Amino acid sequence: MKKLVITYSHSGSCRFVAEKMAEAMGADLVEIKPKKELKGVLAYIVGGFQAIHKKTPEILPLGKDPKDYDLIVIGTPVWASNFAPPIRTFLVNAGLKGKKIALFCCYGGQAGKTFDEMKKLLEGNEIVGEIGFKLPLKQKEENEKKAKEFAKAL
């Protein structure tokens, strides 16, 4: 079974979790990059606005085709109680159908409606798991273990 972990990470939290998952399950790893990377406080203001209003900013080519994989793990930071706009762009454009998909999110407060909103764009796929990580870089050891256990169980 071909496995892919795909994430967007502004602060490095989701990248940390994605790397641990990919390592644990022997998966390829792709990080989504927006064409125009927002920096500093502007990232949170504009990013939060985009998340609330379901905007789809342009992203760079992924380098791998998710349609070539059987199991795809998708990870996002939580912005304004929703998933990050670059992940929305990916989900809207990827055309995924008939895949096994697991979801993870990284947050400081709570996951909000992140998974419910992602699932709306993933209809026609089998969601095989979902998990949230609170402050992954502040509780590294605990979250690394949690990420690896989740990934191995998929």
Short mmCIF file of C-alpha atoms in Angstrom, two decimals:
data_model
loop_
_atom_site.label_atom_id
_atom_site.label_comp_id
_atom_site.label_asym_id
_atom_site.label_seq_id
_atom_site.Cartn_x
_atom_site.Cartn_y
_atom_site.Cartn_z
CA MET A 1 0.00 0.00 0.00
CA LYS A 2 1.42 3.40 -1.02
CA LYS A 3 1.17 5.99 1.74
CA LEU A 4 1.47 9.76 1.68
CA VAL A 5 1.52 12.32 4.47
CA ILE A 6 0.66 15.79 3.23
CA THR A 7 0.60 18.90 5.39
CA TYR A 8 0.79 22.65 5.51
CA SER A 9 2.79 24.12 8.38
CA HIS A 10 3.23 27.81 9.04
CA SER A 11 4.99 27.58 12.41
CA GLY A 12 6.53 24.12 12.14
CA SER A 13 4.06 22.32 14.43
CA CYS A 14 2.32 20.34 11.69
CA ARG A 15 5.64 19.67 9.96
CA PHE A 16 6.94 18.10 13.18
CA VAL A 17 3.89 15.83 13.50
CA ALA A 18 3.87 14.96 9.78
CA GLU A 19 7.55 13.97 9.84
CA LYS A 20 6.99 11.66 12.82
CA MET A 21 3.96 10.05 11.17
CA ALA A 22 5.69 9.55 7.81
CA GLU A 23 8.69 8.02 9.54
CA ALA A 24 6.53 5.63 11.60
CA MET A 25 4.49 4.38 8.65
CA GLY A 26 7.10 4.45 5.88
CA ALA A 27 5.21 7.10 3.93
CA ASP A 28 6.25 9.78 1.49
CA LEU A 29 5.96 13.32 2.87
CA VAL A 30 4.84 16.46 1.03
CA GLU A 31 4.56 19.93 2.50
CA ILE A 32 2.14 22.31 0.80
CA LYS A 33 3.64 25.72 0.13
CA PRO A 34 1.57 28.78 -0.79
CA LYS A 35 2.75 30.79 -3.79
CA LYS A 36 2.77 33.86 -1.55
CA GLU A 37 3.93 32.99 1.97
CA LEU A 38 2.50 35.31 4.61
CA LYS A 39 4.90 36.35 7.35
CA GLY A 40 4.59 37.46 10.97
CA VAL A 41 1.37 38.81 12.42
CA LEU A 42 0.02 39.34 8.90
CA ALA A 43 -0.09 35.57 8.45
CA TYR A 44 -2.53 35.22 11.34
CA ILE A 45 -4.71 38.18 10.35
CA VAL A 46 -4.93 37.36 6.64
CA GLY A 47 -4.85 33.60 7.24
CA GLY A 48 -7.66 33.81 9.78
CA PHE A 49 -9.73 35.92 7.38
CA GLN A 50 -9.09 33.43 4.56
CA ALA A 51 -10.03 30.50 6.81
CA ILE A 52 -13.30 32.12 7.93
CA HIS A 53 -14.24 33.07 4.36
CA LYS A 54 -13.11 29.76 2.84
CA LYS A 55 -10.56 31.32 0.50
CA THR A 56 -8.26 29.21 -1.66
CA PRO A 57 -4.86 30.90 -2.05
CA GLU A 58 -2.59 29.66 -4.82
CA ILE A 59 -0.16 26.90 -3.86
CA LEU A 60 3.03 25.64 -5.49
CA PRO A 61 3.04 22.28 -7.32
CA LEU A 62 3.29 19.37 -4.88
CA GLY A 63 5.91 17.30 -6.68
CA LYS A 64 3.90 14.11 -6.08
CA ASP A 65 0.43 13.14 -7.28
CA PRO A 66 -1.80 12.17 -4.32
CA LYS A 67 -3.95 10.11 -6.70
CA ASP A 68 -1.05 7.62 -6.91
CA TYR A 69 -1.44 6.74 -3.21
CA ASP A 70 -3.80 4.37 -1.41
CA LEU A 71 -3.65 5.99 2.04
CA ILE A 72 -3.28 9.74 2.49
CA VAL A 73 -2.79 11.47 5.84
CA ILE A 74 -3.65 15.18 5.68
CA GLY A 75 -2.51 17.58 8.39
CA THR A 76 -3.40 21.20 9.03
CA PRO A 77 -2.98 23.90 11.63
CA VAL A 78 -6.23 25.25 13.07
CA TRP A 79 -6.87 28.87 12.17
CA ALA A 80 -10.04 30.61 13.37
CA SER A 81 -11.54 27.22 14.37
CA ASN A 82 -11.05 25.89 10.83
CA PHE A 83 -8.35 24.37 8.65
CA ALA A 84 -5.66 26.45 6.95
CA PRO A 85 -6.47 27.99 3.55
CA PRO A 86 -3.59 26.24 1.67
CA ILE A 87 -5.11 22.89 2.73
CA ARG A 88 -8.50 24.07 1.42
CA THR A 89 -6.85 24.86 -1.92
CA PHE A 90 -5.34 21.37 -2.00
CA LEU A 91 -8.63 19.65 -1.11
CA VAL A 92 -10.64 21.67 -3.64
CA ASN A 93 -8.19 20.95 -6.47
CA ALA A 94 -6.91 17.43 -5.71
CA GLY A 95 -10.01 15.56 -6.92
CA LEU A 96 -9.51 12.73 -4.43
CA LYS A 97 -12.06 9.90 -4.63
CA GLY A 98 -12.05 6.36 -3.30
CA LYS A 99 -9.02 6.92 -1.06
CA LYS A 100 -8.41 5.98 2.56
CA ILE A 101 -7.78 9.25 4.34
CA ALA A 102 -6.70 10.11 7.87
CA LEU A 103 -6.77 13.64 9.24
CA PHE A 104 -4.74 15.45 11.86
CA CYS A 105 -4.67 19.00 13.12
CA CYS A 106 -2.40 21.07 15.34
CA TYR A 107 -3.78 23.79 17.58
CA GLY A 108 -3.15 26.01 20.55
CA GLY A 109 -6.74 26.30 21.76
CA GLN A 110 -9.06 23.69 20.29
CA ALA A 111 -9.73 21.87 17.03
CA GLY A 112 -13.04 23.66 16.45
CA LYS A 113 -14.88 22.48 13.34
CA THR A 114 -11.69 21.57 11.49
CA PHE A 115 -12.41 17.88 10.82
CA ASP A 116 -16.10 18.40 10.01
CA GLU A 117 -15.21 21.07 7.45
CA MET A 118 -12.44 18.97 5.90
CA LYS A 119 -14.76 15.97 5.57
CA LYS A 120 -17.20 18.06 3.50
CA LEU A 121 -14.48 18.41 0.85
CA LEU A 122 -13.49 14.74 1.10
CA GLU A 123 -16.82 13.12 0.28
CA GLY A 124 -16.34 9.93 -1.74
CA ASN A 125 -13.36 8.89 0.37
CA GLU A 126 -13.13 6.70 3.46
CA ILE A 127 -12.02 8.63 6.55
CA VAL A 128 -10.05 6.05 8.56
CA GLY A 129 -8.98 8.22 11.48
CA GLU A 130 -8.59 11.69 12.91
CA ILE A 131 -6.48 13.09 15.71
CA GLY A 132 -5.61 16.48 17.17
CA PHE A 133 -2.31 17.67 18.64
CA LYS A 134 -2.28 20.50 21.15
CA LEU A 135 0.91 22.58 21.04
CA PRO A 136 3.05 19.86 19.40
CA LEU A 137 6.32 21.77 19.69
CA LYS A 138 5.82 22.55 23.39
CA GLN A 139 5.06 18.94 24.30
CA LYS A 140 7.35 17.24 21.79
CA GLU A 141 7.94 13.90 23.44
CA GLU A 142 4.26 13.26 24.20
CA ASN A 143 3.12 14.37 20.75
CA GLU A 144 5.83 12.41 18.92
CA LYS A 145 4.67 9.23 20.65
CA LYS A 146 1.02 10.03 19.94
CA ALA A 147 1.77 10.74 16.25
CA LYS A 148 3.73 7.52 15.76
CA GLU A 149 1.10 5.38 17.49
CA PHE A 150 -1.68 6.90 15.37
CA ALA A 151 0.30 6.41 12.15
CA LYS A 152 1.20 2.79 12.91
CA ALA A 153 -2.46 1.98 13.59
CA LEU A 154 -3.57 3.14 10.13
#
